GROMACS .gro file of C-alpha atoms in nm:
model
  246
    1UNK     CA    1  -0.030   0.008   0.019
    2UNK     CA    2   0.125   0.356  -0.100
    3UNK     CA    3   0.129   0.610   0.157
    4UNK     CA    4  -0.148   0.846   0.198
    5UNK     CA    5  -0.066   1.148   0.142
    6UNK     CA    6   0.028   1.486   0.372
    7UNK     CA    7  -0.209   1.707   0.422
    8UNK     CA    8  -0.140   2.053   0.301
    9UNK     CA    9   0.124   2.259   0.453
   10UNK     CA   10  -0.091   2.524   0.670
   11UNK     CA   11  -0.143   2.880   0.525
   12UNK     CA   12   0.013   3.127   0.777
   13UNK     CA   13   0.052   3.447   0.562
   14UNK     CA   14  -0.256   3.624   0.728
   15UNK     CA   15  -0.099   3.532   1.059
   16UNK     CA   16   0.251   3.689   0.921
   17UNK     CA   17   0.060   4.014   0.818
   18UNK     CA   18  -0.102   3.977   1.180
   19UNK     CA   19   0.297   3.954   1.339
   20UNK     CA   20   0.415   4.278   1.134
   21UNK     CA   21   0.171   4.447   1.293
   22UNK     CA   22   0.207   4.336   1.625
   23UNK     CA   23   0.565   4.403   1.557
   24UNK     CA   24   0.480   4.795   1.423
   25UNK     CA   25   0.392   4.779   1.736
   26UNK     CA   26   0.659   4.653   1.989
   27UNK     CA   27   0.452   4.366   2.094
   28UNK     CA   28   0.609   4.083   1.898
   29UNK     CA   29   0.955   3.971   1.775
   30UNK     CA   30   1.079   3.696   1.561
   31UNK     CA   31   1.358   3.479   1.567
   32UNK     CA   32   1.515   3.706   1.334
   33UNK     CA   33   1.462   4.054   1.188
   34UNK     CA   34   1.334   3.864   0.888
   35UNK     CA   35   1.166   3.558   1.036
   36UNK     CA   36   0.891   3.563   1.285
   37UNK     CA   37   0.907   3.132   1.250
   38UNK     CA   38   0.525   3.113   1.329
   39UNK     CA   39   0.455   2.760   1.169
   40UNK     CA   40   0.642   2.577   1.454
   41UNK     CA   41   0.490   2.524   1.818
   42UNK     CA   42   0.643   2.765   2.084
   43UNK     CA   43   0.836   2.685   2.380
   44UNK     CA   44   0.691   2.718   2.693
   45UNK     CA   45   0.927   2.971   2.774
   46UNK     CA   46   0.904   3.177   2.413
   47UNK     CA   47   0.512   3.210   2.456
   48UNK     CA   48   0.598   3.336   2.814
   49UNK     CA   49   0.825   3.596   2.632
   50UNK     CA   50   0.530   3.678   2.381
   51UNK     CA   51   0.327   3.728   2.636
   52UNK     CA   52   0.521   3.964   2.828
   53UNK     CA   53   0.542   4.153   2.539
   54UNK     CA   54   0.194   4.149   2.437
   55UNK     CA   55   0.103   4.300   2.812
   56UNK     CA   56   0.327   4.584   2.749
   57UNK     CA   57   0.534   4.448   3.017
   58UNK     CA   58   0.879   4.379   2.816
   59UNK     CA   59   1.083   4.688   2.948
   60UNK     CA   60   0.988   4.645   3.299
   61UNK     CA   61   1.018   4.250   3.334
   62UNK     CA   62   1.403   4.361   3.199
   63UNK     CA   63   1.491   4.610   3.418
   64UNK     CA   64   1.382   4.487   3.705
   65UNK     CA   65   1.523   4.224   3.991
   66UNK     CA   66   1.324   3.924   4.024
   67UNK     CA   67   1.331   3.535   4.124
   68UNK     CA   68   1.198   3.203   4.031
   69UNK     CA   69   1.231   2.828   4.147
   70UNK     CA   70   1.253   2.702   3.856
   71UNK     CA   71   1.603   2.513   3.770
   72UNK     CA   72   1.564   2.485   3.385
   73UNK     CA   73   1.540   2.830   3.308
   74UNK     CA   74   1.762   2.979   3.043
   75UNK     CA   75   1.939   3.268   3.145
   76UNK     CA   76   1.831   3.482   2.844
   77UNK     CA   77   1.488   3.455   2.987
   78UNK     CA   78   1.523   3.429   3.405
   79UNK     CA   79   1.423   3.792   3.421
   80UNK     CA   80   1.152   3.712   3.193
   81UNK     CA   81   1.038   3.384   3.381
   82UNK     CA   82   1.099   3.585   3.714
   83UNK     CA   83   0.856   3.868   3.654
   84UNK     CA   84   0.578   3.613   3.559
   85UNK     CA   85   0.630   3.388   3.844
   86UNK     CA   86   0.590   3.727   4.073
   87UNK     CA   87   0.342   3.846   3.911
   88UNK     CA   88   0.108   3.554   3.955
   89UNK     CA   89   0.143   3.473   3.512
   90UNK     CA   90   0.301   3.148   3.566
   91UNK     CA   91   0.330   2.840   3.823
   92UNK     CA   92   0.551   2.661   3.615
   93UNK     CA   93   0.487   2.243   3.624
   94UNK     CA   94   0.655   2.181   3.917
   95UNK     CA   95   0.775   2.335   4.219
   96UNK     CA   96   1.138   2.373   4.071
   97UNK     CA   97   1.048   2.350   3.678
   98UNK     CA   98   0.976   2.551   3.465
   99UNK     CA   99   0.879   2.348   3.157
  100UNK     CA  100   1.132   2.268   2.858
  101UNK     CA  101   0.822   2.158   2.612
  102UNK     CA  102   0.624   2.299   2.351
  103UNK     CA  103   0.356   2.536   2.500
  104UNK     CA  104   0.002   2.415   2.397
  105UNK     CA  105  -0.269   2.619   2.348
  106UNK     CA  106  -0.418   2.564   2.669
  107UNK     CA  107  -0.097   2.689   2.843
  108UNK     CA  108  -0.087   3.036   2.628
  109UNK     CA  109  -0.452   3.133   2.692
  110UNK     CA  110  -0.417   3.076   3.059
  111UNK     CA  111  -0.156   3.315   3.033
  112UNK     CA  112  -0.334   3.582   2.833
  113UNK     CA  113  -0.640   3.494   3.073
  114UNK     CA  114  -0.433   3.575   3.344
  115UNK     CA  115  -0.265   3.923   3.236
  116UNK     CA  116  -0.640   4.011   3.154
  117UNK     CA  117  -0.656   3.974   3.554
  118UNK     CA  118  -0.812   3.630   3.572
  119UNK     CA  119  -0.767   3.412   3.826
  120UNK     CA  120  -0.795   3.010   3.813
  121UNK     CA  121  -0.666   2.985   4.150
  122UNK     CA  122  -0.938   2.781   4.315
  123UNK     CA  123  -1.164   2.772   4.015
  124UNK     CA  124  -1.232   3.157   4.105
  125UNK     CA  125  -1.307   3.277   3.724
  126UNK     CA  126  -1.165   2.953   3.462
  127UNK     CA  127  -0.995   2.664   3.549
  128UNK     CA  128  -0.635   2.547   3.394
  129UNK     CA  129  -0.783   2.226   3.261
  130UNK     CA  130  -1.069   2.468   3.077
  131UNK     CA  131  -0.985   2.852   2.973
  132UNK     CA  132  -1.149   2.784   2.660
  133UNK     CA  133  -1.473   2.852   2.789
  134UNK     CA  134  -1.407   3.224   2.896
  135UNK     CA  135  -1.137   3.261   2.650
  136UNK     CA  136  -1.438   3.278   2.391
  137UNK     CA  137  -1.646   3.469   2.604
  138UNK     CA  138  -1.406   3.769   2.625
  139UNK     CA  139  -1.294   3.726   2.301
  140UNK     CA  140  -0.947   3.598   2.307
  141UNK     CA  141  -0.965   3.258   2.142
  142UNK     CA  142  -1.039   3.344   1.734
  143UNK     CA  143  -1.180   3.061   1.514
  144UNK     CA  144  -0.913   3.020   1.357
  145UNK     CA  145  -0.658   2.929   1.653
  146UNK     CA  146  -0.552   2.587   1.603
  147UNK     CA  147  -0.590   2.377   1.946
  148UNK     CA  148  -0.467   2.091   1.873
  149UNK     CA  149  -0.131   2.212   1.688
  150UNK     CA  150  -0.044   2.540   1.815
  151UNK     CA  151   0.180   2.698   1.680
  152UNK     CA  152   0.302   3.035   1.667
  153UNK     CA  153   0.105   3.142   1.398
  154UNK     CA  154  -0.204   3.057   1.662
  155UNK     CA  155   0.013   3.284   1.921
  156UNK     CA  156  -0.012   3.628   1.657
  157UNK     CA  157  -0.398   3.539   1.642
  158UNK     CA  158  -0.433   3.481   2.075
  159UNK     CA  159  -0.199   3.822   2.104
  160UNK     CA  160  -0.384   4.036   1.846
  161UNK     CA  161  -0.762   3.961   1.983
  162UNK     CA  162  -0.636   4.024   2.343
  163UNK     CA  163  -0.569   4.379   2.268
  164UNK     CA  164  -0.933   4.438   2.188
  165UNK     CA  165  -1.055   4.229   2.533
  166UNK     CA  166  -1.152   4.397   2.846
  167UNK     CA  167  -0.942   4.389   3.152
  168UNK     CA  168  -1.123   4.215   3.450
  169UNK     CA  169  -1.406   4.371   3.599
  170UNK     CA  170  -1.345   4.702   3.336
  171UNK     CA  171  -1.441   4.852   3.001
  172UNK     CA  172  -1.088   4.959   2.924
  173UNK     CA  173  -0.945   4.760   2.682
  174UNK     CA  174  -0.576   4.594   2.724
  175UNK     CA  175  -0.498   4.809   2.390
  176UNK     CA  176  -0.641   5.108   2.571
  177UNK     CA  177  -0.416   5.030   2.915
  178UNK     CA  178  -0.094   5.013   2.624
  179UNK     CA  179  -0.167   5.345   2.526
  180UNK     CA  180  -0.272   5.485   2.885
  181UNK     CA  181   0.090   5.355   2.956
  182UNK     CA  182   0.301   5.488   2.680
  183UNK     CA  183   0.362   5.198   2.520
  184UNK     CA  184   0.242   5.288   2.169
  185UNK     CA  185   0.013   5.599   2.071
  186UNK     CA  186  -0.356   5.585   1.967
  187UNK     CA  187  -0.210   5.708   1.595
  188UNK     CA  188   0.023   5.378   1.610
  189UNK     CA  189  -0.308   5.188   1.745
  190UNK     CA  190  -0.521   5.319   1.468
  191UNK     CA  191  -0.274   5.260   1.199
  192UNK     CA  192  -0.171   4.884   1.261
  193UNK     CA  193  -0.507   4.742   1.414
  194UNK     CA  194  -0.813   4.633   1.333
  195UNK     CA  195  -1.044   4.392   1.537
  196UNK     CA  196  -1.245   4.312   1.181
  197UNK     CA  197  -0.929   4.135   1.095
  198UNK     CA  198  -0.959   3.891   1.381
  199UNK     CA  199  -1.362   3.862   1.331
  200UNK     CA  200  -1.395   3.798   0.956
  201UNK     CA  201  -1.109   3.545   0.919
  202UNK     CA  202  -1.091   3.251   0.989
  203UNK     CA  203  -0.925   2.820   0.861
  204UNK     CA  204  -1.128   2.606   0.684
  205UNK     CA  205  -1.037   2.238   0.587
  206UNK     CA  206  -1.121   2.216   0.213
  207UNK     CA  207  -1.270   1.946   0.019
  208UNK     CA  208  -1.112   1.982  -0.289
  209UNK     CA  209  -1.308   1.689  -0.437
  210UNK     CA  210  -1.630   1.791  -0.344
  211UNK     CA  211  -1.574   2.195  -0.349
  212UNK     CA  212  -1.718   2.200   0.057
  213UNK     CA  213  -1.537   2.394   0.336
  214UNK     CA  214  -1.545   2.288   0.667
  215UNK     CA  215  -1.475   2.454   1.016
  216UNK     CA  216  -1.087   2.361   1.161
  217UNK     CA  217  -1.323   2.070   1.405
  218UNK     CA  218  -1.605   1.982   1.258
  219UNK     CA  219  -1.642   1.569   1.292
  220UNK     CA  220  -1.734   1.541   0.925
  221UNK     CA  221  -1.325   1.644   0.837
  222UNK     CA  222  -1.256   1.333   1.026
  223UNK     CA  223  -1.333   1.138   0.686
  224UNK     CA  224  -1.208   1.300   0.395
  225UNK     CA  225  -0.954   1.171   0.222
  226UNK     CA  226  -0.605   1.383   0.282
  227UNK     CA  227  -0.523   1.358  -0.029
  228UNK     CA  228  -0.807   1.592  -0.056
  229UNK     CA  229  -0.754   1.790   0.174
  230UNK     CA  230  -0.639   2.167   0.177
  231UNK     CA  231  -0.632   2.434   0.429
  232UNK     CA  232  -0.713   2.788   0.386
  233UNK     CA  233  -0.745   3.125   0.540
  234UNK     CA  234  -1.031   3.326   0.390
  235UNK     CA  235  -1.333   3.456   0.486
  236UNK     CA  236  -1.690   3.258   0.446
  237UNK     CA  237  -1.846   3.488   0.176
  238UNK     CA  238  -1.483   3.432  -0.004
  239UNK     CA  239  -1.535   3.091   0.063
  240UNK     CA  240  -1.767   3.053  -0.142
  241UNK     CA  241  -1.729   3.317  -0.397
  242UNK     CA  242  -1.450   3.115  -0.537
  243UNK     CA  243  -1.716   2.853  -0.551
  244UNK     CA  244  -1.715   2.637  -0.253
  245UNK     CA  245  -1.984   2.573  -0.073
  246UNK     CA  246  -2.066   2.533   0.361
   0.00000   0.00000   0.00000
């Protein structure tokens, strides 16, 4: 038997454009000046650093003296992890291990919810096992986020959406807070941010044989021949205009 063809690679061009906007606002960096490395999973440390940046707290983190109990943190990330630990953004995977594995959607959504002022301690606002419900309610979980194969591209989607989310028990958005703190100006925000980007864009799984498109976690996708699969990031209307039907 011949092996089944691999599924088409995910198109991250949309997330790339959002990453550029976040970079212009000083909230995101790549692995180099020209590479955001969106097509791979973030490590736990990378995800935490991305969180601190999108919260506008990188300068404070790097300029402070912080401590943490973890023995597996690389030296370059000590201040980031110390800052996050002392400010209740992370607990690590054990008393003395931060964790060197890749970050998951569960982890990053938990980080962002904590950054917005919500608490999973004793299940106050949400639980670590289920950050998804509250994330959807507060608007930080766009439908394009891949909860199964969480990439740096998904970090960008969640981070971008978080800017329009309100801090707990307030009507102040994260973006408003960052403008107030001088992280970027209102003019810069208006230039580089559009919440419509998050609202209308979505990843669809396309069956190129039947010309049907499905949301990424639709149960019917499990029965599609991998040779007929294609991942497309478009609006619903664009999918229909291209000849596909839901």
